[in-house]
Amino acid sequence: MLSERRQRILQAVIEEYVQNAMPVASKTLMKNYGLGVSSATIRNELSVLEGDGYIVQPHTSAGRIPTDYGYRTFVDDLLASGLPRVDADSARLVSELRESARELDELMERTSQVLARMTDCLSLVIPPSALSLHLKQINLVLMAPTRVLMVIVTESARVMNRAIELSREVTIEELSSFEGFLNQVFAGKNFQEMRVQLESAKDAILADPIIQVLVQELFSCLKDNEAAHAHKLGISSLVSQPEFNQSENILPVLKAVEDGSVVVGALKTTQEGGVSVSIGHENDHESLSNVSVVAARYGRGEGAGVIAVIGPTRMPYSRVISAIQVVQHQLNDL
């Protein structure tokens, strides 16, 4: 347990290093942070913090930089003491996004843009599982006498579609009847509820081969859209950080983002309603040992979506966590 003075000095080291990405000297702390103690006392406290593993001196004559353990202590104190609110303009912007986006994919993309802008880091916004979404409406559009376009709209404004080849020609009147049947049986239900309803409507479905095909394609479309598509923005912000000015440092991180390692790790560490912070070597994937991942789930149940921000361990944790919480709040009822 750190004393109050050592906590303040550690916080000052972290804030200075986050801002400037340069080892922090005792003279800088004395000059910029009003710690109320002598330079000699600051040097002594820095030596103690170093000995306890909170900071490290990268070169003999250099200042100190935080370790993963130091960042962890700082973040735990942040989460325990409460975070400052995100500025009103950012909160209002996220709220307006929710109201103005026409479709779920558009909302995810624009939310990722705002999150990247608010944090100056790489942001990922992953939509809820398609199998957890409740259907709002199923539309059937006749493209040709034997070809139909099925358009599926969920209650969260996600849109999926499927081109279907039929075994015989159908009229617009027949198609309207099929559309009405599908909506009567499946609208308002998620995938699991639809499977239960399928059993109840089995006789009516089996009675017409066209309805059988349409139901099969409806279920297949939902399954095919189950693979989460991450909306990511802010790669340029990540690459511009001094920690990643060499390609060998950034490429493993980008690969972990592309192959889903970041998402898998975020799903393992986040709990409903909370925010998780994985710092450097706390991440499961070795390629993420130089970054921190701040993540949260939104929505409910196993099909919840994920918001994540990836940045150097020298990230502005207070701002990032607050931004994640604002976005989580706006997306929680999807």
XYZ file of C-alpha atoms in Angstrom:
334
model
C 0.000 0.000 0.000
C 1.548 3.286 -1.126
C 1.613 6.303 1.143
C -0.327 9.338 -0.045
C 2.895 11.135 -0.993
C 4.203 8.221 -3.045
C 0.819 7.929 -4.743
C 1.013 11.592 -5.759
C 4.575 11.220 -7.024
C 3.701 8.076 -8.996
C 0.674 9.862 -10.470
C 2.877 12.811 -11.443
C 5.420 10.520 -13.137
C 2.646 8.824 -15.099
C 0.929 12.059 -16.123
C 4.214 13.592 -17.270
C 5.244 10.474 -19.182
C 1.826 10.136 -20.832
C 2.080 13.711 -22.037
C 5.687 13.765 -23.256
C 6.853 10.142 -23.736
C 10.196 11.041 -22.141
C 11.742 9.667 -18.915
C 10.740 11.906 -16.021
C 13.386 13.569 -13.861
C 12.953 14.724 -10.283
C 13.607 18.330 -11.389
C 10.600 18.141 -13.738
C 8.355 16.875 -10.930
C 9.623 19.590 -8.620
C 8.978 22.296 -11.203
C 5.617 21.211 -12.662
C 3.622 19.383 -9.997
C 3.675 21.377 -6.748
C 4.341 18.307 -4.616
C 5.252 20.415 -1.581
C 8.475 18.551 -0.774
C 12.161 19.106 -1.533
C 13.971 17.803 -4.579
C 15.970 15.469 -2.339
C 12.756 13.990 -0.917
C 11.382 13.457 -4.413
C 14.591 11.660 -5.425
C 14.368 9.429 -2.351
C 10.734 8.591 -3.025
C 11.519 7.835 -6.673
C 14.200 5.393 -5.514
C 11.671 3.654 -3.250
C 9.070 3.483 -6.053
C 11.726 2.045 -8.349
C 12.786 -0.525 -5.784
C 9.152 -1.594 -5.359
C 8.681 -2.032 -9.121
C 6.358 0.897 -9.852
C 8.838 2.767 -12.057
C 12.090 1.956 -13.812
C 15.134 3.940 -14.936
C 15.800 2.977 -18.588
C 19.312 4.489 -18.579
C 21.724 5.263 -15.753
C 21.507 9.029 -16.056
C 17.907 9.209 -17.296
C 14.690 9.905 -15.456
C 12.100 7.240 -14.674
C 9.230 5.737 -16.615
C 6.259 3.751 -15.261
C 6.181 -0.045 -15.356
C 3.067 -2.113 -16.100
C 2.758 -2.555 -12.332
C 2.882 1.210 -11.837
C 0.185 1.747 -14.449
C -1.935 -0.985 -12.850
C -1.743 0.723 -9.451
C -2.661 4.053 -11.058
C -5.636 2.550 -12.966
C -6.929 0.680 -9.908
C -6.855 3.940 -7.942
C -8.706 5.659 -10.802
C -11.440 3.024 -10.888
C -11.756 2.997 -7.097
C -11.974 6.775 -6.718
C -14.299 7.472 -9.636
C -13.559 9.151 -12.939
C -14.121 12.682 -14.159
C -16.946 13.070 -16.619
C -16.247 13.282 -20.309
C -16.840 16.833 -21.488
C -20.446 17.653 -22.373
C -19.696 18.153 -26.082
C -18.328 14.615 -26.457
C -21.217 13.079 -24.523
C -23.740 14.982 -26.638
C -21.968 13.925 -29.845
C -22.214 10.244 -28.923
C -25.900 10.683 -28.044
C -26.614 12.384 -31.380
C -24.887 9.544 -33.198
C -27.317 7.090 -31.681
C -30.312 9.153 -32.733
C -29.175 9.927 -36.288
C -27.696 6.625 -37.496
C -30.091 4.853 -39.858
C -28.634 1.349 -39.559
C -26.598 -0.571 -36.999
C -23.514 -0.768 -39.239
C -23.603 2.995 -39.701
C -23.930 3.487 -35.941
C -20.967 1.167 -35.293
C -18.765 2.926 -37.857
C -19.598 6.425 -36.679
C -19.233 5.445 -33.019
C -15.767 4.080 -33.774
C -14.889 7.397 -35.427
C -15.961 9.393 -32.378
C -14.225 7.046 -29.945
C -10.963 7.284 -31.902
C -11.265 11.076 -31.874
C -12.032 11.218 -28.136
C -9.125 8.947 -27.141
C -6.537 9.491 -29.903
C -6.113 5.701 -29.960
C -7.254 2.791 -32.098
C -10.916 2.018 -31.431
C -12.889 -1.146 -32.093
C -16.680 -1.355 -31.978
C -18.069 -4.848 -32.470
C -21.808 -5.274 -33.021
C -23.937 -7.642 -30.961
C -24.235 -11.224 -32.126
C -26.766 -11.521 -34.951
C -28.263 -14.515 -33.134
C -29.084 -12.364 -30.105
C -30.921 -9.645 -32.039
C -34.711 -9.456 -32.165
C -36.249 -9.259 -35.610
C -38.395 -6.254 -36.384
C -39.452 -7.028 -39.919
C -38.865 -9.421 -42.824
C -39.412 -8.089 -46.337
C -39.546 -10.164 -49.528
C -38.828 -8.430 -52.827
C -39.524 -10.173 -56.148
C -36.444 -9.708 -58.323
C -37.475 -12.204 -61.042
C -40.192 -14.868 -61.320
C -38.023 -17.390 -59.431
C -35.677 -15.025 -57.569
C -36.445 -13.273 -54.275
C -34.493 -10.853 -52.126
C -35.082 -11.347 -48.404
C -34.381 -8.222 -46.321
C -34.178 -8.736 -42.551
C -34.389 -5.719 -40.245
C -33.709 -6.075 -36.514
C -35.107 -3.928 -33.715
C -31.657 -2.330 -33.355
C -31.753 -1.257 -37.041
C -29.316 -3.872 -38.286
C -30.099 -4.854 -41.885
C -29.229 -8.205 -43.485
C -30.258 -9.536 -46.861
C -30.250 -12.767 -48.806
C -30.867 -13.560 -52.483
C -32.925 -16.737 -52.817
C -33.559 -18.936 -55.861
C -36.966 -20.663 -55.788
C -37.948 -23.948 -57.395
C -40.915 -22.398 -59.193
C -42.253 -19.033 -60.253
C -44.222 -17.039 -57.669
C -46.558 -14.080 -58.030
C -46.379 -10.829 -56.075
C -49.576 -11.840 -54.295
C -48.069 -15.160 -53.198
C -44.912 -13.422 -52.049
C -46.936 -10.975 -49.979
C -48.672 -13.910 -48.328
C -45.334 -15.603 -47.570
C -43.975 -12.348 -46.141
C -46.993 -11.972 -43.869
C -46.551 -15.532 -42.610
C -42.852 -15.069 -41.808
C -43.523 -11.859 -39.910
C -46.414 -13.376 -38.005
C -44.281 -16.317 -36.883
C -40.852 -14.739 -36.328
C -41.085 -10.936 -35.891
C -40.120 -9.734 -32.402
C -38.074 -12.849 -31.631
C -34.362 -13.615 -31.439
C -32.741 -16.723 -32.895
C -33.385 -18.973 -29.912
C -37.015 -17.875 -29.669
C -37.389 -18.393 -33.403
C -36.226 -21.993 -33.060
C -38.901 -22.605 -30.449
C -41.516 -20.949 -32.671
C -40.338 -23.046 -35.615
C -41.534 -26.160 -33.851
C -44.960 -24.625 -33.216
C -45.385 -23.628 -36.871
C -43.878 -26.828 -38.291
C -47.065 -28.115 -39.927
C -47.738 -24.867 -41.810
C -44.094 -24.645 -42.918
C -43.913 -28.232 -44.145
C -47.139 -27.765 -46.089
C -45.461 -25.493 -48.675
C -41.984 -26.138 -50.177
C -41.503 -22.407 -50.878
C -42.090 -21.494 -47.234
C -39.650 -24.249 -46.234
C -36.948 -22.674 -48.415
C -37.669 -19.170 -47.127
C -37.437 -20.294 -43.488
C -34.209 -22.192 -44.146
C -32.696 -19.140 -45.819
C -33.841 -16.878 -42.978
C -32.032 -19.007 -40.416
C -28.958 -19.386 -42.639
C -28.754 -15.637 -43.128
C -28.718 -15.033 -39.368
C -26.037 -17.675 -38.860
C -23.885 -16.273 -41.668
C -24.049 -12.821 -40.100
C -23.071 -14.201 -36.711
C -19.363 -13.592 -37.402
C -18.627 -10.276 -35.712
C -17.414 -7.529 -38.011
C -15.262 -5.099 -36.067
C -15.491 -1.434 -36.992
C -12.019 -0.079 -36.329
C -10.623 3.410 -36.744
C -7.653 5.340 -35.428
C -4.843 3.132 -36.765
C -3.021 6.282 -37.899
C -3.235 7.647 -34.349
C -1.694 4.456 -32.983
C 1.072 4.375 -35.592
C 1.966 8.018 -34.872
C 2.792 7.257 -31.225
C 6.578 7.275 -30.566
C 6.419 3.727 -29.171
C 5.480 2.504 -32.654
C 7.711 4.546 -34.914
C 9.364 1.313 -36.030
C 7.282 -1.158 -38.039
C 8.448 -4.187 -36.048
C 6.744 -2.703 -32.977
C 3.374 -1.929 -34.560
C 2.893 -4.810 -37.019
C 2.290 -7.521 -34.349
C -0.321 -5.267 -32.733
C -2.167 -4.697 -36.017
C -2.035 -8.439 -36.744
C -3.596 -9.199 -33.341
C -6.371 -6.717 -34.145
C -6.976 -8.297 -37.556
C -6.965 -11.940 -36.421
C -9.340 -11.271 -33.523
C -6.903 -11.822 -30.630
C -7.823 -8.434 -29.182
C -11.539 -9.241 -29.346
C -11.090 -12.668 -27.737
C -9.064 -11.133 -24.915
C -11.628 -8.372 -24.385
C -14.478 -10.895 -24.208
C -12.580 -12.929 -21.603
C -11.869 -9.974 -19.321
C -15.025 -7.871 -19.568
C -18.136 -8.374 -17.502
C -21.592 -6.961 -18.126
C -21.700 -3.315 -17.084
C -18.007 -3.028 -16.224
C -14.843 -1.743 -17.891
C -11.717 -3.897 -18.083
C -8.169 -2.595 -18.476
C -5.408 -4.987 -19.584
C -1.979 -3.389 -19.368
C 1.049 -4.551 -21.340
C 2.077 -8.033 -20.237
C -1.324 -8.594 -18.614
C -2.642 -9.233 -22.137
C -2.785 -12.914 -23.107
C -1.278 -12.315 -26.528
C 2.494 -11.649 -26.520
C 2.162 -9.200 -29.424
C 0.095 -6.923 -27.156
C 2.784 -6.604 -24.470
C 3.465 -2.984 -25.470
C -0.155 -1.830 -25.481
C -3.093 -1.497 -23.151
C -6.602 -2.601 -24.048
C -9.552 -0.876 -22.385
C -12.801 -2.682 -23.142
C -16.452 -2.960 -22.153
C -19.483 -4.929 -23.230
C -22.718 -3.284 -24.231
C -26.090 -4.889 -24.597
C -27.099 -7.909 -22.590
C -26.437 -11.614 -22.416
C -24.029 -13.767 -24.380
C -24.651 -11.837 -27.587
C -23.470 -8.493 -26.206
C -21.291 -6.259 -28.359
C -17.825 -5.071 -27.386
C -16.166 -1.639 -27.363
C -12.375 -1.566 -27.093
C -9.637 1.048 -27.251
C -6.054 -0.011 -27.976
C -3.165 2.335 -27.285
C 0.341 2.372 -25.853
C 0.647 1.553 -22.156
C 1.347 5.298 -21.961
C -2.299 6.055 -22.755
C -4.447 8.708 -20.994
C -6.364 6.151 -18.920
C -8.789 8.553 -17.285
C -9.953 9.973 -20.622
C -10.111 6.583 -22.321
C -12.097 4.864 -19.558
C -14.532 7.781 -19.339
C -15.040 7.737 -23.122
C -15.677 3.986 -23.076
C -18.290 4.438 -20.350
C -20.113 7.165 -22.315
C -20.278 4.988 -25.447
C -21.304 1.943 -23.402
C -24.184 3.878 -21.879
C -25.456 5.004 -25.292
C -25.275 1.518 -26.838
C -26.470 -0.505 -23.850
C -30.051 -1.048 -24.977
C -29.161 -2.531 -28.378
